[in-house]
Amino acid sequence: MTVPVAMRIIPGEGPNCESNFTMSFYIPSDMQEIPLQPTDPLVYVEERAEFTVVARRFGGFPTDLSWSAEASVLYGLASGEGLVVRDVPLWTASYTDISVITDRRNEVWLEI
């Protein structure tokens, strides 16, 4: 599997609204010109415009709460440096296979 596995999270607009989660897998650069097309209609190749993020790296097996807590810390650090951080979307990234127990690498990304 390619890494990172990124998740774009757009929160629902109210307390009872569902958030939108989009999971993305990196296509290696040598395959990006003409990527293989998925056979499942729910899977698609998305071409994204370049964007810039600030990132915070941490370990362990994160829960929804820990992703949010790390994003909050990152938001405070970036804002403290004078960066203008977008509120949405929140990005999460996992670099380590689920079977790996130690030395796991996770990141939260905020667009600037």
PDB file of N, CA and C in Angstrom:
ATOM      1  N   MET A   1       0.844  -1.172   0.000  1.00  0.00           N
ATOM      2  CA  MET A   1       0.000   0.000   0.000  1.00  0.00           C
ATOM      3  C   MET A   1       0.891   1.236   0.000  1.00  0.00           C
ATOM      4  N   THR A   2       0.410   2.289  -0.615  1.00  0.00           N
ATOM      5  CA  THR A   2       1.163   3.535  -0.647  1.00  0.00           C
ATOM      6  C   THR A   2       0.888   4.347   0.611  1.00  0.00           C
ATOM      7  N   VAL A   3       1.823   5.220   0.929  1.00  0.00           N
ATOM      8  CA  VAL A   3       1.645   6.093   2.088  1.00  0.00           C
ATOM      9  C   VAL A   3       1.953   7.517   1.682  1.00  0.00           C
ATOM     10  N   PRO A   4       1.363   8.484   2.308  1.00  0.00           N
ATOM     11  CA  PRO A   4       0.424   8.326   3.408  1.00  0.00           C
ATOM     12  C   PRO A   4      -0.978   7.995   2.913  1.00  0.00           C
ATOM     13  N   VAL A   5      -1.769   7.447   3.820  1.00  0.00           N
ATOM     14  CA  VAL A   5      -3.205   7.335   3.598  1.00  0.00           C
ATOM     15  C   VAL A   5      -3.793   8.582   4.259  1.00  0.00           C
ATOM     16  N   ALA A   6      -4.344   9.451   3.437  1.00  0.00           N
ATOM     17  CA  ALA A   6      -4.853  10.732   3.940  1.00  0.00           C
ATOM     18  C   ALA A   6      -6.371  10.701   4.026  1.00  0.00           C
ATOM     19  N   MET A   7      -6.889  11.413   5.009  1.00  0.00           N
ATOM     20  CA  MET A   7      -8.333  11.539   5.179  1.00  0.00           C
ATOM     21  C   MET A   7      -8.670  13.026   5.226  1.00  0.00           C
ATOM     22  N   ARG A   8      -9.558  13.449   4.309  1.00  0.00           N
ATOM     23  CA  ARG A   8     -10.050  14.833   4.323  1.00  0.00           C
ATOM     24  C   ARG A   8     -11.374  14.821   5.069  1.00  0.00           C
ATOM     25  N   ILE A   9     -11.473  15.665   6.088  1.00  0.00           N
ATOM     26  CA  ILE A   9     -12.673  15.692   6.927  1.00  0.00           C
ATOM     27  C   ILE A   9     -13.295  17.079   6.846  1.00  0.00           C
ATOM     28  N   ILE A  10     -14.540  17.106   6.375  1.00  0.00           N
ATOM     29  CA  ILE A  10     -15.310  18.352   6.349  1.00  0.00           C
ATOM     30  C   ILE A  10     -16.452  18.162   7.346  1.00  0.00           C
ATOM     31  N   PRO A  11     -16.408  18.899   8.466  1.00  0.00           N
ATOM     32  CA  PRO A  11     -17.416  18.704   9.512  1.00  0.00           C
ATOM     33  C   PRO A  11     -18.825  19.059   9.029  1.00  0.00           C
ATOM     34  N   GLY A  12     -19.817  18.363   9.594  1.00  0.00           N
ATOM     35  CA  GLY A  12     -21.204  18.702   9.333  1.00  0.00           C
ATOM     36  C   GLY A  12     -21.512  20.095   9.851  1.00  0.00           C
ATOM     37  N   GLU A  13     -22.530  20.726   9.295  1.00  0.00           N
ATOM     38  CA  GLU A  13     -22.813  22.129   9.619  1.00  0.00           C
ATOM     39  C   GLU A  13     -23.664  22.327  10.863  1.00  0.00           C
ATOM     40  N   GLY A  14     -24.042  21.274  11.520  1.00  0.00           N
ATOM     41  CA  GLY A  14     -24.835  21.406  12.742  1.00  0.00           C
ATOM     42  C   GLY A  14     -24.529  20.273  13.683  1.00  0.00           C
ATOM     43  N   PRO A  15     -25.110  20.335  14.883  1.00  0.00           N
ATOM     44  CA  PRO A  15     -24.787  19.308  15.875  1.00  0.00           C
ATOM     45  C   PRO A  15     -25.240  17.902  15.475  1.00  0.00           C
ATOM     46  N   ASN A  16     -26.263  17.801  14.660  1.00  0.00           N
ATOM     47  CA  ASN A  16     -26.757  16.484  14.256  1.00  0.00           C
ATOM     48  C   ASN A  16     -26.425  16.146  12.812  1.00  0.00           C
ATOM     49  N   CYS A  17     -25.545  16.921  12.187  1.00  0.00           N
ATOM     50  CA  CYS A  17     -25.184  16.695  10.792  1.00  0.00           C
ATOM     51  C   CYS A  17     -23.940  15.823  10.721  1.00  0.00           C
ATOM     52  N   GLU A  18     -23.919  14.938   9.741  1.00  0.00           N
ATOM     53  CA  GLU A  18     -22.770  14.056   9.570  1.00  0.00           C
ATOM     54  C   GLU A  18     -21.639  14.784   8.869  1.00  0.00           C
ATOM     55  N   SER A  19     -20.419  14.441   9.260  1.00  0.00           N
ATOM     56  CA  SER A  19     -19.243  14.972   8.589  1.00  0.00           C
ATOM     57  C   SER A  19     -18.995  14.183   7.313  1.00  0.00           C
ATOM     58  N   ASN A  20     -18.249  14.789   6.400  1.00  0.00           N
ATOM     59  CA  ASN A  20     -17.884  14.133   5.145  1.00  0.00           C
ATOM     60  C   ASN A  20     -16.431  13.683   5.258  1.00  0.00           C
ATOM     61  N   PHE A  21     -16.187  12.400   5.057  1.00  0.00           N
ATOM     62  CA  PHE A  21     -14.848  11.826   5.124  1.00  0.00           C
ATOM     63  C   PHE A  21     -14.464  11.292   3.745  1.00  0.00           C
ATOM     64  N   THR A  22     -13.304  11.712   3.249  1.00  0.00           N
ATOM     65  CA  THR A  22     -12.801  11.194   1.973  1.00  0.00           C
ATOM     66  C   THR A  22     -11.408  10.641   2.210  1.00  0.00           C
ATOM     67  N   MET A  23     -11.243   9.320   1.997  1.00  0.00           N
ATOM     68  CA  MET A  23      -9.954   8.666   2.172  1.00  0.00           C
ATOM     69  C   MET A  23      -9.215   8.678   0.842  1.00  0.00           C
ATOM     70  N   SER A  24      -7.918   9.012   0.905  1.00  0.00           N
ATOM     71  CA  SER A  24      -7.106   9.111  -0.307  1.00  0.00           C
ATOM     72  C   SER A  24      -5.833   8.301  -0.163  1.00  0.00           C
ATOM     73  N   PHE A  25      -5.451   7.666  -1.260  1.00  0.00           N
ATOM     74  CA  PHE A  25      -4.214   6.909  -1.330  1.00  0.00           C
ATOM     75  C   PHE A  25      -3.299   7.584  -2.337  1.00  0.00           C
ATOM     76  N   TYR A  26      -2.046   7.743  -1.974  1.00  0.00           N
ATOM     77  CA  TYR A  26      -1.073   8.403  -2.845  1.00  0.00           C
ATOM     78  C   TYR A  26      -0.750   7.509  -4.039  1.00  0.00           C
ATOM     79  N   ILE A  27      -0.773   8.090  -5.236  1.00  0.00           N
ATOM     80  CA  ILE A  27      -0.337   7.383  -6.446  1.00  0.00           C
ATOM     81  C   ILE A  27       1.107   7.795  -6.695  1.00  0.00           C
ATOM     82  N   PRO A  28       2.038   6.828  -6.739  1.00  0.00           N
ATOM     83  CA  PRO A  28       3.447   7.172  -6.952  1.00  0.00           C
ATOM     84  C   PRO A  28       3.637   8.017  -8.216  1.00  0.00           C
ATOM     85  N   SER A  29       4.633   8.905  -8.155  1.00  0.00           N
ATOM     86  CA  SER A  29       4.829   9.879  -9.236  1.00  0.00           C
ATOM     87  C   SER A  29       5.011   9.234 -10.607  1.00  0.00           C
ATOM     88  N   ASP A  30       5.639   8.063 -10.663  1.00  0.00           N
ATOM     89  CA  ASP A  30       5.843   7.425 -11.968  1.00  0.00           C
ATOM     90  C   ASP A  30       4.557   6.836 -12.551  1.00  0.00           C
ATOM     91  N   MET A  31       3.482   6.813 -11.796  1.00  0.00           N
ATOM     92  CA  MET A  31       2.198   6.291 -12.276  1.00  0.00           C
ATOM     93  C   MET A  31       1.136   7.383 -12.402  1.00  0.00           C
ATOM     94  N   GLN A  32       1.484   8.635 -12.093  1.00  0.00           N
ATOM     95  CA  GLN A  32       0.492   9.702 -12.073  1.00  0.00           C
ATOM     96  C   GLN A  32       0.082  10.187 -13.454  1.00  0.00           C
ATOM     97  N   GLU A  33       0.941  10.064 -14.431  1.00  0.00           N
ATOM     98  CA  GLU A  33       0.620  10.550 -15.777  1.00  0.00           C
ATOM     99  C   GLU A  33      -0.605   9.830 -16.347  1.00  0.00           C
ATOM    100  N   ILE A  34      -0.619   8.510 -16.230  1.00  0.00           N
ATOM    101  CA  ILE A  34      -1.752   7.705 -16.705  1.00  0.00           C
ATOM    102  C   ILE A  34      -2.059   6.668 -15.620  1.00  0.00           C
ATOM    103  N   PRO A  35      -2.793   7.065 -14.577  1.00  0.00           N
ATOM    104  CA  PRO A  35      -3.050   6.126 -13.478  1.00  0.00           C
ATOM    105  C   PRO A  35      -4.016   5.021 -13.893  1.00  0.00           C
ATOM    106  N   LEU A  36      -3.869   3.875 -13.253  1.00  0.00           N
ATOM    107  CA  LEU A  36      -4.826   2.790 -13.464  1.00  0.00           C
ATOM    108  C   LEU A  36      -6.194   3.247 -12.988  1.00  0.00           C
ATOM    109  N   GLN A  37      -7.224   2.856 -13.697  1.00  0.00           N
ATOM    110  CA  GLN A  37      -8.579   3.264 -13.332  1.00  0.00           C
ATOM    111  C   GLN A  37      -9.229   2.183 -12.472  1.00  0.00           C
ATOM    112  N   PRO A  38      -9.880   2.581 -11.393  1.00  0.00           N
ATOM    113  CA  PRO A  38     -10.525   1.604 -10.510  1.00  0.00           C
ATOM    114  C   PRO A  38     -11.704   0.923 -11.198  1.00  0.00           C
ATOM    115  N   THR A  39     -12.000  -0.283 -10.754  1.00  0.00           N
ATOM    116  CA  THR A  39     -13.141  -1.022 -11.299  1.00  0.00           C
ATOM    117  C   THR A  39     -14.394  -0.838 -10.454  1.00  0.00           C
ATOM    118  N   ASP A  40     -14.238  -0.407  -9.217  1.00  0.00           N
ATOM    119  CA  ASP A  40     -15.371  -0.156  -8.333  1.00  0.00           C
ATOM    120  C   ASP A  40     -15.891   1.258  -8.594  1.00  0.00           C
ATOM    121  N   PRO A  41     -17.184   1.427  -8.887  1.00  0.00           N
ATOM    122  CA  PRO A  41     -17.710   2.761  -9.182  1.00  0.00           C
ATOM    123  C   PRO A  41     -17.659   3.736  -7.991  1.00  0.00           C
ATOM    124  N   LEU A  42     -17.479   3.226  -6.774  1.00  0.00           N
ATOM    125  CA  LEU A  42     -17.378   4.105  -5.605  1.00  0.00           C
ATOM    126  C   LEU A  42     -15.952   4.614  -5.386  1.00  0.00           C
ATOM    127  N   VAL A  43     -15.003   4.087  -6.145  1.00  0.00           N
ATOM    128  CA  VAL A  43     -13.602   4.498  -6.045  1.00  0.00           C
ATOM    129  C   VAL A  43     -13.269   5.301  -7.292  1.00  0.00           C
ATOM    130  N   TYR A  44     -12.560   6.407  -7.127  1.00  0.00           N
ATOM    131  CA  TYR A  44     -12.241   7.254  -8.270  1.00  0.00           C
ATOM    132  C   TYR A  44     -10.874   7.881  -8.104  1.00  0.00           C
ATOM    133  N   VAL A  45     -10.287   8.281  -9.218  1.00  0.00           N
ATOM    134  CA  VAL A  45      -9.018   8.995  -9.203  1.00  0.00           C
ATOM    135  C   VAL A  45      -9.339  10.479  -9.189  1.00  0.00           C
ATOM    136  N   GLU A  46      -8.787  11.171  -8.205  1.00  0.00           N
ATOM    137  CA  GLU A  46      -9.042  12.601  -8.057  1.00  0.00           C
ATOM    138  C   GLU A  46      -7.741  13.356  -8.278  1.00  0.00           C
ATOM    139  N   GLU A  47      -7.787  14.322  -9.165  1.00  0.00           N
ATOM    140  CA  GLU A  47      -6.635  15.174  -9.377  1.00  0.00           C
ATOM    141  C   GLU A  47      -6.832  16.420  -8.540  1.00  0.00           C
ATOM    142  N   ARG A  48      -5.872  16.689  -7.659  1.00  0.00           N
ATOM    143  CA  ARG A  48      -5.986  17.804  -6.731  1.00  0.00           C
ATOM    144  C   ARG A  48      -5.033  18.918  -7.105  1.00  0.00           C
ATOM    145  N   ALA A  49      -5.511  20.122  -6.942  1.00  0.00           N
ATOM    146  CA  ALA A  49      -4.616  21.276  -7.093  1.00  0.00           C
ATOM    147  C   ALA A  49      -3.630  21.275  -5.921  1.00  0.00           C
ATOM    148  N   GLU A  50      -2.471  21.821  -6.161  1.00  0.00           N
ATOM    149  CA  GLU A  50      -1.465  21.912  -5.107  1.00  0.00           C
ATOM    150  C   GLU A  50      -1.983  22.771  -3.962  1.00  0.00           C
ATOM    151  N   PHE A  51      -1.662  22.360  -2.733  1.00  0.00           N
ATOM    152  CA  PHE A  51      -2.012  23.167  -1.571  1.00  0.00           C
ATOM    153  C   PHE A  51      -0.902  23.048  -0.535  1.00  0.00           C
ATOM    154  N   THR A  52      -0.856  24.003   0.378  1.00  0.00           N
ATOM    155  CA  THR A  52       0.181  24.055   1.391  1.00  0.00           C
ATOM    156  C   THR A  52      -0.436  23.784   2.757  1.00  0.00           C
ATOM    157  N   VAL A  53       0.274  22.995   3.564  1.00  0.00           N
ATOM    158  CA  VAL A  53      -0.227  22.657   4.894  1.00  0.00           C
ATOM    159  C   VAL A  53       0.854  22.900   5.940  1.00  0.00           C
ATOM    160  N   VAL A  54       0.412  23.043   7.173  1.00  0.00           N
ATOM    161  CA  VAL A  54       1.282  22.885   8.332  1.00  0.00           C
ATOM    162  C   VAL A  54       0.919  21.520   8.901  1.00  0.00           C
ATOM    163  N   ALA A  55       1.910  20.838   9.461  1.00  0.00           N
ATOM    164  CA  ALA A  55       1.682  19.464   9.922  1.00  0.00           C
ATOM    165  C   ALA A  55       2.215  19.273  11.332  1.00  0.00           C
ATOM    166  N   ARG A  56       1.570  18.356  12.034  1.00  0.00           N
ATOM    167  CA  ARG A  56       2.033  17.965  13.366  1.00  0.00           C
ATOM    168  C   ARG A  56       2.100  16.444  13.388  1.00  0.00           C
ATOM    169  N   ARG A  57       3.265  15.923  13.741  1.00  0.00           N
ATOM    170  CA  ARG A  57       3.509  14.485  13.753  1.00  0.00           C
ATOM    171  C   ARG A  57       3.363  13.949  15.174  1.00  0.00           C
ATOM    172  N   PHE A  58       2.762  12.745  15.295  1.00  0.00           N
ATOM    173  CA  PHE A  58       2.615  12.100  16.600  1.00  0.00           C
ATOM    174  C   PHE A  58       2.476  10.602  16.395  1.00  0.00           C
ATOM    175  N   GLY A  59       2.612   9.845  17.454  1.00  0.00           N
ATOM    176  CA  GLY A  59       2.581   8.386  17.369  1.00  0.00           C
ATOM    177  C   GLY A  59       1.312   7.790  17.920  1.00  0.00           C
ATOM    178  N   GLY A  60       1.307   6.481  18.032  1.00  0.00           N
ATOM    179  CA  GLY A  60       0.209   5.744  18.642  1.00  0.00           C
ATOM    180  C   GLY A  60      -0.915   5.390  17.680  1.00  0.00           C
ATOM    181  N   PHE A  61      -2.001   4.905  18.257  1.00  0.00           N
ATOM    182  CA  PHE A  61      -3.218   4.562  17.522  1.00  0.00           C
ATOM    183  C   PHE A  61      -4.259   5.641  17.826  1.00  0.00           C
ATOM    184  N   PRO A  62      -4.354   6.674  16.995  1.00  0.00           N
ATOM    185  CA  PRO A  62      -5.226   7.799  17.337  1.00  0.00           C
ATOM    186  C   PRO A  62      -6.714   7.459  17.267  1.00  0.00           C
ATOM    187  N   THR A  63      -7.455   8.102  18.160  1.00  0.00           N
ATOM    188  CA  THR A  63      -8.918   8.045  18.152  1.00  0.00           C
ATOM    189  C   THR A  63      -9.414   9.349  17.540  1.00  0.00           C
ATOM    190  N   ASP A  64     -10.710   9.454  17.320  1.00  0.00           N
ATOM    191  CA  ASP A  64     -11.276  10.715  16.824  1.00  0.00           C
ATOM    192  C   ASP A  64     -10.905  11.870  17.748  1.00  0.00           C
ATOM    193  N   LEU A  65     -10.945  11.618  19.043  1.00  0.00           N
ATOM    194  CA  LEU A  65     -10.624  12.655  20.021  1.00  0.00           C
ATOM    195  C   LEU A  65      -9.149  13.077  19.935  1.00  0.00           C
ATOM    196  N   SER A  66      -8.252  12.106  19.787  1.00  0.00           N
ATOM    197  CA  SER A  66      -6.833  12.479  19.718  1.00  0.00           C
ATOM    198  C   SER A  66      -6.492  13.188  18.414  1.00  0.00           C
ATOM    199  N   TRP A  67      -7.146  12.819  17.283  1.00  0.00           N
ATOM    200  CA  TRP A  67      -6.947  13.568  16.039  1.00  0.00           C
ATOM    201  C   TRP A  67      -7.349  15.028  16.262  1.00  0.00           C
ATOM    202  N   SER A  68      -8.505  15.220  16.885  1.00  0.00           N
ATOM    203  CA  SER A  68      -8.997  16.588  17.134  1.00  0.00           C
ATOM    204  C   SER A  68      -8.081  17.348  18.077  1.00  0.00           C
ATOM    205  N   ALA A  69      -7.598  16.681  19.118  1.00  0.00           N
ATOM    206  CA  ALA A  69      -6.707  17.339  20.081  1.00  0.00           C
ATOM    207  C   ALA A  69      -5.401  17.756  19.411  1.00  0.00           C
ATOM    208  N   GLU A  70      -4.827  16.901  18.588  1.00  0.00           N
ATOM    209  CA  GLU A  70      -3.586  17.234  17.883  1.00  0.00           C
ATOM    210  C   GLU A  70      -3.817  18.382  16.893  1.00  0.00           C
ATOM    211  N   ALA A  71      -4.967  18.381  16.219  1.00  0.00           N
ATOM    212  CA  ALA A  71      -5.293  19.474  15.292  1.00  0.00           C
ATOM    213  C   ALA A  71      -5.430  20.786  16.047  1.00  0.00           C
ATOM    214  N   SER A  72      -6.020  20.742  17.236  1.00  0.00           N
ATOM    215  CA  SER A  72      -6.181  21.948  18.046  1.00  0.00           C
ATOM    216  C   SER A  72      -4.824  22.513  18.459  1.00  0.00           C
ATOM    217  N   VAL A  73      -3.918  21.643  18.875  1.00  0.00           N
ATOM    218  CA  VAL A  73      -2.567  22.092  19.244  1.00  0.00           C
ATOM    219  C   VAL A  73      -1.878  22.709  18.031  1.00  0.00           C
ATOM    220  N   LEU A  74      -1.982  22.038  16.885  1.00  0.00           N
ATOM    221  CA  LEU A  74      -1.358  22.543  15.660  1.00  0.00           C
ATOM    222  C   LEU A  74      -1.932  23.896  15.266  1.00  0.00           C
ATOM    223  N   TYR A  75      -3.238  24.050  15.374  1.00  0.00           N
ATOM    224  CA  TYR A  75      -3.885  25.321  15.054  1.00  0.00           C
ATOM    225  C   TYR A  75      -3.313  26.440  15.929  1.00  0.00           C
ATOM    226  N   GLY A  76      -3.175  26.173  17.215  1.00  0.00           N
ATOM    227  CA  GLY A  76      -2.624  27.170  18.135  1.00  0.00           C
ATOM    228  C   GLY A  76      -1.175  27.507  17.809  1.00  0.00           C
ATOM    229  N   LEU A  77      -0.374  26.488  17.501  1.00  0.00           N
ATOM    230  CA  LEU A  77       1.036  26.729  17.160  1.00  0.00           C
ATOM    231  C   LEU A  77       1.165  27.555  15.882  1.00  0.00           C
ATOM    232  N   ALA A  78       0.393  27.176  14.855  1.00  0.00           N
ATOM    233  CA  ALA A  78       0.466  27.885  13.570  1.00  0.00           C
ATOM    234  C   ALA A  78      -0.027  29.322  13.705  1.00  0.00           C
ATOM    235  N   SER A  79      -1.134  29.503  14.403  1.00  0.00           N
ATOM    236  CA  SER A  79      -1.666  30.854  14.612  1.00  0.00           C
ATOM    237  C   SER A  79      -0.678  31.696  15.402  1.00  0.00           C
ATOM    238  N   GLY A  80      -0.014  31.084  16.382  1.00  0.00           N
ATOM    239  CA  GLY A  80       0.980  31.786  17.179  1.00  0.00           C
ATOM    240  C   GLY A  80       2.184  32.253  16.367  1.00  0.00           C
ATOM    241  N   GLU A  81       2.421  31.586  15.254  1.00  0.00           N
ATOM    242  CA  GLU A  81       3.507  31.981  14.345  1.00  0.00           C
ATOM    243  C   GLU A  81       3.035  32.990  13.301  1.00  0.00           C
ATOM    244  N   GLY A  82       1.765  33.408  13.417  1.00  0.00           N
ATOM    245  CA  GLY A  82       1.238  34.402  12.491  1.00  0.00           C
ATOM    246  C   GLY A  82       0.700  33.830  11.184  1.00  0.00           C
ATOM    247  N   LEU A  83       0.553  32.509  11.104  1.00  0.00           N
ATOM    248  CA  LEU A  83       0.013  31.899   9.892  1.00  0.00           C
ATOM    249  C   LEU A  83      -1.506  31.962   9.905  1.00  0.00           C
ATOM    250  N   VAL A  84      -2.085  32.175   8.753  1.00  0.00           N
ATOM    251  CA  VAL A  84      -3.545  32.169   8.616  1.00  0.00           C
ATOM    252  C   VAL A  84      -3.944  30.748   8.231  1.00  0.00           C
ATOM    253  N   VAL A  85      -4.620  30.083   9.136  1.00  0.00           N
ATOM    254  CA  VAL A  85      -4.971  28.676   8.964  1.00  0.00           C
ATOM    255  C   VAL A  85      -6.440  28.560   8.584  1.00  0.00           C
ATOM    256  N   ARG A  86      -6.729  27.744   7.560  1.00  0.00           N
ATOM    257  CA  ARG A  86      -8.133  27.496   7.191  1.00  0.00           C
ATOM    258  C   ARG A  86      -8.779  26.589   8.231  1.00  0.00           C
ATOM    259  N   ASP A  87     -10.042  26.871   8.550  1.00  0.00           N
ATOM    260  CA  ASP A  87     -10.768  26.052   9.524  1.00  0.00           C
ATOM    261  C   ASP A  87     -11.141  24.683   8.959  1.00  0.00           C
ATOM    262  N   VAL A  88     -11.437  24.630   7.685  1.00  0.00           N
ATOM    263  CA  VAL A  88     -11.802  23.364   7.036  1.00  0.00           C
ATOM    264  C   VAL A  88     -11.074  23.280   5.703  1.00  0.00           C
ATOM    265  N   PRO A  89     -10.765  22.114   5.237  1.00  0.00           N
ATOM    266  CA  PRO A  89     -10.961  20.830   5.901  1.00  0.00           C
ATOM    267  C   PRO A  89      -9.840  20.530   6.874  1.00  0.00           C
ATOM    268  N   LEU A  90     -10.071  19.530   7.703  1.00  0.00           N
ATOM    269  CA  LEU A  90      -9.025  18.943   8.530  1.00  0.00           C
ATOM    270  C   LEU A  90      -8.501  17.742   7.751  1.00  0.00           C
ATOM    271  N   TRP A  91      -7.213  17.592   7.707  1.00  0.00           N
ATOM    272  CA  TRP A  91      -6.589  16.434   7.059  1.00  0.00           C
ATOM    273  C   TRP A  91      -5.905  15.582   8.125  1.00  0.00           C
ATOM    274  N   THR A  92      -6.027  14.266   7.995  1.00  0.00           N
ATOM    275  CA  THR A  92      -5.235  13.355   8.815  1.00  0.00           C
ATOM    276  C   THR A  92      -4.434  12.484   7.865  1.00  0.00           C
ATOM    277  N   ALA A  93      -3.296  12.017   8.332  1.00  0.00           N
ATOM    278  CA  ALA A  93      -2.445  11.167   7.501  1.00  0.00           C
ATOM    279  C   ALA A  93      -1.839  10.072   8.361  1.00  0.00           C
ATOM    280  N   SER A  94      -1.883   8.850   7.849  1.00  0.00           N
ATOM    281  CA  SER A  94      -1.268   7.705   8.526  1.00  0.00           C
ATOM    282  C   SER A  94      -0.208   7.125   7.598  1.00  0.00           C
ATOM    283  N   TYR A  95       0.951   6.886   8.157  1.00  0.00           N
ATOM    284  CA  TYR A  95       2.072   6.378   7.378  1.00  0.00           C
ATOM    285  C   TYR A  95       2.433   4.943   7.716  1.00  0.00           C
ATOM    286  N   THR A  96       1.854   4.399   8.766  1.00  0.00           N
ATOM    287  CA  THR A  96       2.259   3.098   9.271  1.00  0.00           C
ATOM    288  C   THR A  96       1.145   2.082   9.084  1.00  0.00           C
ATOM    289  N   ASP A  97       1.510   0.890   8.628  1.00  0.00           N
ATOM    290  CA  ASP A  97       0.556  -0.202   8.465  1.00  0.00           C
ATOM    291  C   ASP A  97      -0.137  -0.488   9.796  1.00  0.00           C
ATOM    292  N   ILE A  98      -1.393  -0.838   9.740  1.00  0.00           N
ATOM    293  CA  ILE A  98      -2.195  -1.076  10.939  1.00  0.00           C
ATOM    294  C   ILE A  98      -1.613  -2.195  11.803  1.00  0.00           C
ATOM    295  N   SER A  99      -0.839  -3.110  11.213  1.00  0.00           N
ATOM    296  CA  SER A  99      -0.272  -4.228  11.966  1.00  0.00           C
ATOM    297  C   SER A  99       0.956  -3.836  12.788  1.00  0.00           C
ATOM    298  N   VAL A 100       1.500  -2.654  12.548  1.00  0.00           N
ATOM    299  CA  VAL A 100       2.669  -2.193  13.294  1.00  0.00           C
ATOM    300  C   VAL A 100       2.214  -1.610  14.634  1.00  0.00           C
ATOM    301  N   ILE A 101       2.830  -2.076  15.710  1.00  0.00           N
ATOM    302  CA  ILE A 101       2.388  -1.669  17.038  1.00  0.00           C
ATOM    303  C   ILE A 101       3.215  -0.517  17.589  1.00  0.00           C
ATOM    304  N   THR A 102       4.508  -0.480  17.331  1.00  0.00           N
ATOM    305  CA  THR A 102       5.373   0.558  17.887  1.00  0.00           C
ATOM    306  C   THR A 102       5.866   1.494  16.790  1.00  0.00           C
ATOM    307  N   ASP A 103       6.338   2.648  17.209  1.00  0.00           N
ATOM    308  CA  ASP A 103       6.916   3.641  16.287  1.00  0.00           C
ATOM    309  C   ASP A 103       5.973   4.006  15.150  1.00  0.00           C
ATOM    310  N   ARG A 104       4.710   4.203  15.478  1.00  0.00           N
ATOM    311  CA  ARG A 104       3.718   4.570  14.466  1.00  0.00           C
ATOM    312  C   ARG A 104       3.855   6.047  14.113  1.00  0.00           C
ATOM    313  N   ARG A 105       3.582   6.386  12.857  1.00  0.00           N
ATOM    314  CA  ARG A 105       3.659   7.782  12.417  1.00  0.00           C
ATOM    315  C   ARG A 105       2.295   8.245  11.918  1.00  0.00           C
ATOM    316  N   ASN A 106       1.784   9.275  12.553  1.00  0.00           N
ATOM    317  CA  ASN A 106       0.525   9.918  12.174  1.00  0.00           C
ATOM    318  C   ASN A 106       0.792  11.404  12.067  1.00  0.00           C
ATOM    319  N   GLU A 107      -0.019  12.085  11.267  1.00  0.00           N
ATOM    320  CA  GLU A 107       0.075  13.543  11.167  1.00  0.00           C
ATOM    321  C   GLU A 107      -1.318  14.137  11.035  1.00  0.00           C
ATOM    322  N   VAL A 108      -1.474  15.346  11.544  1.00  0.00           N
ATOM    323  CA  VAL A 108      -2.638  16.171  11.220  1.00  0.00           C
ATOM    324  C   VAL A 108      -2.113  17.287  10.337  1.00  0.00           C
ATOM    325  N   TRP A 109      -2.899  17.673   9.352  1.00  0.00           N
ATOM    326  CA  TRP A 109      -2.534  18.753   8.425  1.00  0.00           C
ATOM    327  C   TRP A 109      -3.625  19.814   8.474  1.00  0.00           C
ATOM    328  N   LEU A 110      -3.218  21.062   8.462  1.00  0.00           N
ATOM    329  CA  LEU A 110      -4.143  22.180   8.316  1.00  0.00           C
ATOM    330  C   LEU A 110      -3.680  22.995   7.123  1.00  0.00           C
ATOM    331  N   GLU A 111      -4.608  23.366   6.253  1.00  0.00           N
ATOM    332  CA  GLU A 111      -4.268  24.155   5.080  1.00  0.00           C
ATOM    333  C   GLU A 111      -3.993  25.595   5.478  1.00  0.00           C
ATOM    334  N   ILE A 112      -2.967  26.163   4.847  1.00  0.00           N
ATOM    335  CA  ILE A 112      -2.671  27.572   5.065  1.00  0.00           C
ATOM    336  C   ILE A 112      -2.671  28.288   3.723  1.00  0.00           C
TER     337      ILE A 112
END
